[in-house]
C-alpha positions in Angstrom: 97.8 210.0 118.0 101.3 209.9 116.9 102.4 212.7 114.7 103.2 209.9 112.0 99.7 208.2 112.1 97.5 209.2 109.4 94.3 210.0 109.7 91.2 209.1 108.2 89.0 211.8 109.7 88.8 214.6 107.3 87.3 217.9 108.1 88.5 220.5 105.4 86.1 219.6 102.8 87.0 220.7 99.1 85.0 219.1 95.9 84.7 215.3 97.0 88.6 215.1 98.6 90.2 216.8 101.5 93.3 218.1 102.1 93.7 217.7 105.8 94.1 213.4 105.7 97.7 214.8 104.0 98.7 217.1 107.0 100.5 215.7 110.3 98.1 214.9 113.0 99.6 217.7 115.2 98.7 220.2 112.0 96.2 218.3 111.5 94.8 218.8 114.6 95.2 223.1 114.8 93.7 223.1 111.1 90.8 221.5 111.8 89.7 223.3 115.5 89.5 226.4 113.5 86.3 228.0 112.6 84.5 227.0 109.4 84.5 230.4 107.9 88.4 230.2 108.3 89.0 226.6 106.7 86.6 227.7 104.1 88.8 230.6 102.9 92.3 229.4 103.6 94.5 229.7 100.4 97.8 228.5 101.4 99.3 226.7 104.4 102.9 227.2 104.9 105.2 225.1 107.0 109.0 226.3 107.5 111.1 224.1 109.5 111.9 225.8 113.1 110.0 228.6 112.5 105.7 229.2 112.6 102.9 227.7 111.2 101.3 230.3 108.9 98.1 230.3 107.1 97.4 232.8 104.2 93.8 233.8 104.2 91.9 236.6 102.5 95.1 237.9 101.2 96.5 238.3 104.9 98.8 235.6 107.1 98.0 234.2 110.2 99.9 232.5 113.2 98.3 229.7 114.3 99.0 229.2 118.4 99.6 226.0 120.3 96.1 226.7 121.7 95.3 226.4 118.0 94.2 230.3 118.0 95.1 232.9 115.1 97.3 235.8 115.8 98.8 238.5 113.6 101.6 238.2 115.9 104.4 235.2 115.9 104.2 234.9 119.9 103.1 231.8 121.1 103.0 230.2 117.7 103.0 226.7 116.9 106.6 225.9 115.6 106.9 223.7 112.6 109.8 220.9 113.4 111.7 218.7 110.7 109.1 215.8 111.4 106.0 217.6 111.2 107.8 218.4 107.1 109.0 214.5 106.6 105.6 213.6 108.2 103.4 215.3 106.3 105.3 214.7 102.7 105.1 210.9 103.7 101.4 211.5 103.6 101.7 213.6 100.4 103.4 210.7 98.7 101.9 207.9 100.3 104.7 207.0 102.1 107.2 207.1 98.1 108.6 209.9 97.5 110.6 207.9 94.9 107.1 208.1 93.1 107.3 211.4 92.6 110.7 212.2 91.5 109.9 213.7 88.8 107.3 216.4 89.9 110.1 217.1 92.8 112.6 218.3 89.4 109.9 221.2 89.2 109.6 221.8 92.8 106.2 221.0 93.3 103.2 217.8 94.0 100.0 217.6 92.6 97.8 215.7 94.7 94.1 214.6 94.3 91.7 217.1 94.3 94.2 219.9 92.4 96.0 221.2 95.5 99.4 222.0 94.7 101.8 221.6 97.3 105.4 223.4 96.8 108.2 221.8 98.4 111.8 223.2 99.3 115.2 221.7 100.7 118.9 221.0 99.5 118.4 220.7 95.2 120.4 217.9 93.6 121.6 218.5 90.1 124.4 217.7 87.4 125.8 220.4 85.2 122.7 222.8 85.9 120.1 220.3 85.5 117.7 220.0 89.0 117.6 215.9 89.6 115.9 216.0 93.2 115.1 217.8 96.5 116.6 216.4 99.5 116.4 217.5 103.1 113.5 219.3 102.9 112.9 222.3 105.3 109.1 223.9 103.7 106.0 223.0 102.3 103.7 225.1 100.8 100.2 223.4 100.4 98.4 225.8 98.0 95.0 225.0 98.7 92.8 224.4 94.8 89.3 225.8 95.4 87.3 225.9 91.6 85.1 228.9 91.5 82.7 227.7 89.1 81.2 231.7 88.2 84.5 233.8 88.4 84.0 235.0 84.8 80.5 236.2 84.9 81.6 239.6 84.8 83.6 239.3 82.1 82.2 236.7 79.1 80.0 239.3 77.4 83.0 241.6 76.4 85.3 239.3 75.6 82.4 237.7 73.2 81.5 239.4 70.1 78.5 238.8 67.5 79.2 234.9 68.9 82.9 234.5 68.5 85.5 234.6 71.0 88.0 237.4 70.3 91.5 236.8 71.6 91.7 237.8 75.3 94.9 238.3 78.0 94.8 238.3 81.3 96.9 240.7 83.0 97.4 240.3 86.8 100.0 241.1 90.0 100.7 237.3 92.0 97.5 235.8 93.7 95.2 237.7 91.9 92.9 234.8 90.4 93.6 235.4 87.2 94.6 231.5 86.8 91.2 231.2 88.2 89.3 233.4 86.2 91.2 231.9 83.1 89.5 228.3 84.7 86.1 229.5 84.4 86.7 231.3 81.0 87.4 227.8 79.5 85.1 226.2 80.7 82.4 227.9 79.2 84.2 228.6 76.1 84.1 224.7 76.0 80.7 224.2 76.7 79.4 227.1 74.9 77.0 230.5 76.3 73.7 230.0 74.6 72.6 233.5 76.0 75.8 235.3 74.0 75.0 233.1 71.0 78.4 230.9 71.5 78.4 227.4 70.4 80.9 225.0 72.2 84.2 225.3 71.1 87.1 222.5 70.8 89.5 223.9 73.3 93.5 222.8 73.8 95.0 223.6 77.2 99.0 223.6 77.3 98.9 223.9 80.9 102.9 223.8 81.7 103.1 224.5 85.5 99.5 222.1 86.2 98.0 224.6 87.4 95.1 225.4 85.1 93.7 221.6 84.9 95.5 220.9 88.5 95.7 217.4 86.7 96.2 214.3 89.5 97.5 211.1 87.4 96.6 212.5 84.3 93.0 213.3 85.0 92.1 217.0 85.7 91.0 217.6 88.4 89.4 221.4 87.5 86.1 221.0 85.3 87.5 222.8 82.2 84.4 221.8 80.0 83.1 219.1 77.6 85.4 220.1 74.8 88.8 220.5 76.3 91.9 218.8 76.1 94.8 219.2 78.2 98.6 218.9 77.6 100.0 218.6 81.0 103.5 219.6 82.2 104.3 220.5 78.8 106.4 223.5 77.6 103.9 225.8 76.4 105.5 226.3 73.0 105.9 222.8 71.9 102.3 221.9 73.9 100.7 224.7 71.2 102.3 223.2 68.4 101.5 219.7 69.4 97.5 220.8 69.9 97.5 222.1 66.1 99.0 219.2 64.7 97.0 216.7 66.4 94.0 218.1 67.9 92.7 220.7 65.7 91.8 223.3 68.7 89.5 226.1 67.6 90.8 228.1 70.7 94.3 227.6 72.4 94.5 228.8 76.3 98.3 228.3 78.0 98.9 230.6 81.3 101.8 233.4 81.3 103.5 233.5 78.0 106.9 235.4 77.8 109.6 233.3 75.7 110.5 234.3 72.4 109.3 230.5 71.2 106.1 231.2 73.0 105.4 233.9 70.4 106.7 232.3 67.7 104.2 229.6 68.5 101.2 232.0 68.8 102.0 233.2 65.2 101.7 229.6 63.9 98.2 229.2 66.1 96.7 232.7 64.4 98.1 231.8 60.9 96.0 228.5 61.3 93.0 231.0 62.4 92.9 229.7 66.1 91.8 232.0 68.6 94.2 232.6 71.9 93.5 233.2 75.5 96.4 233.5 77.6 98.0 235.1 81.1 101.0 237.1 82.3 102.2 239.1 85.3 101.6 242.8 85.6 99.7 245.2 87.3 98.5 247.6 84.3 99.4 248.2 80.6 102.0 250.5 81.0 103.4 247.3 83.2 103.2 245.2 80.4 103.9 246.8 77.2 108.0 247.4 77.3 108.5 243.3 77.6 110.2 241.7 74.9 106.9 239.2 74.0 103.8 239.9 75.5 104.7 244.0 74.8 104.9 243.5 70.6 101.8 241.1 70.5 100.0 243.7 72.4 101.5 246.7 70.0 100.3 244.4 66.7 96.6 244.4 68.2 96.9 240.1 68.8 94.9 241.0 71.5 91.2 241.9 71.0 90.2 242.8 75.0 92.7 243.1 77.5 91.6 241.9 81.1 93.4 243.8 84.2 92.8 242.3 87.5 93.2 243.5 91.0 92.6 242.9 94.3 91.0 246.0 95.5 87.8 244.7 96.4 89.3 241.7 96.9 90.9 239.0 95.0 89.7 238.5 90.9 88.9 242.3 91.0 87.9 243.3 87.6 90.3 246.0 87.7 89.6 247.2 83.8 88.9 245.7 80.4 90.2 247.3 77.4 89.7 247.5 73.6 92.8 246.0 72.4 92.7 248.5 69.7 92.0 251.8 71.1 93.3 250.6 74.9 90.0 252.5 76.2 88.7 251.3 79.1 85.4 249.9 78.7 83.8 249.6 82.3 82.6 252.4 84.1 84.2 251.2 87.0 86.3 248.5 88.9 84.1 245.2 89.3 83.9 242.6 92.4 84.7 239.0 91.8 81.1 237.8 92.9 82.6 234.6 93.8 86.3 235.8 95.4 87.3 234.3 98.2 
C-alpha cells in the first residue's frame, strides 16, 4: 500500500470512531502491530519530521522500531519523513486543508471522535496576528479517550446538603484534570440521586475544545442532558454570553487566569451561579501568588479545592481542601479508579 492510500481497515478502536484511518499507512501499519494493551493506553502520538516516531504511554515515551517494536532507546527507530506529515494531515483534513484554516490560526484539528491533533510548521501572520501554518514539520495526535467514572472519588465532597459548592481543579500538565472536570459535568448535568442532586442546567465555555472535544459543532464528550457548550470561545465573553442567554445554574470553563476572566466570574456569582473551573499548579502554595486565580482563592470563591497528581498514576487525587480553612480533607492520596 502506498503511503498516500488511505485505509479503511481500522484497528485502534475509541467510542464508535478510530483514529488510525487518519495515520499514513506506514504509521499506520507500526500502530496497529502493537499489542492491545499498548493501543489501548496510548495518549499521544508524536511525529517530528527527520527525527523518531514516539508514542507517549502511561506517562512514559516510546520509540517505535522499523520492526514495529518499542524501545526506550532512539536506535533503530522508525524516522518520520516530510510525507509521512503531508500524508497523514491530508487524511486529517480529508484531503482540504483549506477547510480548516481556521482551526490551523490556533494551532490545532479537531477531528471526529474528540482527538485533538496539534500541528506545527512555518506560521503566517500580519502585524502579530497568526493567519496560517505552512510547511509543516510535527503532528501531535492527542489521542481523546472519555473516562466515564474519573470523578467518583471526588462528587461527595464537592456536594453539600444537595448543592454544588464552587470547585477548582488544580493540576501540573497531563494530569487529567480536563478529564476529571469531563466527568464532573456530566453528572452535575444529569444529577446524583444518591447525594440528593437534581440535574442542573450547565454552560460550558470550552475555549481551547478540549472539554466537549466538539467535531462540527457537535461534542463529541458526553457532558450530560443539561449542558450547553460555547465552543472556541474566549472564556470571558463565552461566560457572559451563557448568563445572558442561557440562564446556567453552574458555569464550568478550563484554566482561568486573565484579569477579564475574573471580572467575569464576579458577574456569574453576583447572578448566584455556581463555578467549576481549572488551572495549572502542582499545590496551593503553587497557586496562590498569581494575579487571578490567587485573589479568588484568598476571598474564599472557592468552596473545595481539588489537587491532582500523578503519583499513583495519572488523575491521582492528590488532596481536597476546605476552601475556607485549606485543611486537607482525605486521609490520604486517592487512585484514579479509571486512570489510564
Amino acid at each position: 500500500m502506498r503511503d498516500n492510500e488511505k485505509s479503511t481497515n481500522f484497528i485502534i478502536k475509541n467510542r464508535s470512531f478510530s483514529l488510525e484511518g487518519y495515520l499514513c499507512p506506514s504509521i499506520r501499519r507500526l500502530i496497529g502491530n502493537l499489542p492491545n494493551k499498548i493501543k489501548d493506553s496510548i495518549e499521544e502520538i508524536r511525529l517530528r519530521i527527520n527525527n523518531p516516531l514516539i508514542i507517549h504511554v502511561n506517562n512514559q515515551d516510546y520509540f517505535i522500531t522499523q520492526k514495529g517494536e518499542l524501545s526506550l532507546s532512539s536506535k533503530d527507530s522508525f524516522t518520520v519523513t516530510k510525507d509521512n506529515i503531508d500524508n497523514t494531515l491530508q487524511f486529517i483534513t480529508n484531503y482540504s486543508i483549506y477547510s480548516v484554516e481556521e482551526e490551523l490560526k490556533n494551532g490545532y484539528i479537531t477531528v471526529q471522535g474528540g482527538h485533538r491533533v496539534g500541528i506545527v510548521g512555518k506560521v503566517l501572520h500580519n502585524n502579530g496576528v497568526v493567519k496560517t501554518i505552512k510547511d509543516f514539520t510535527g503532528l501531535n495526535i492527542r489521542v481523546a479517550r472519555e473516562k466515564i467514572g474519573a470523578a467518583s472519588n471526588v462528587l461527595k465532597h464537592i456536594i453539600d446538603n444537595g448543592e454544588f459548592v464552587n470547585t477548582l481543579i488544580v493540576s501540573p500538565p497531563q494530569c487529567g484534570k480536563t478529564t476529571l472536570l469531563r466527568d464532573i459535568i456530566k453528572n452535575l448535568s444529569d444529577g446524583i440521586p444518591s447525594l440528593g442532586l437534581k440535574g442542573n442546567r450547565v454552560g460550558v465555555v470550552d475555549e481551547r475544545s478540549e472539554i466537549a472535544a466538539c467535531y462540527q459543532g457537535i461534542p463529541q464528550n458526553n457532558l450530560g442532558i443539561r449542558t450547553d457548550v460555547l465552543d472556541a470561545c474566549p472564556k470571558a465573553q463565552g461566560m457572559i454570553m451563557l448568563i445572558r442567554a442561557m440562564s446556567p445554574e453552574i458555569i464550568a470553563t478550563d484554566e482561568i487566569g486573565r484579569d477579564e476572566d475574573s471580572m467575569a466570574i464576579q458577574e456569574a456569582l453576583l447572578a448566584g451561579i455556581k463555578l467549576i473551573t481549572t488551572v495549572h499548579g502542582k499545590s496551593l502554595e503553587d497557586i496562590i501568588f498569581k494575579k487571578v486565580i490567587g485573589s479568588l482563592v484568598k476571598e474564599g470563591v472557592f468552596k473545595k479545592i481539588i489537587i491532582l497528581s500523578n503519583k499513583q498514576g495519572v488523575g491521582t487525587i492528590e488532596k481536597i481542601l476546605d476552601g475556607t480553612t485549606f485543611n486537607d480533607l482525605l486521609e490520604y492520596p486517592l487512585k484514579n479508579k479509571v486512570a489510564g
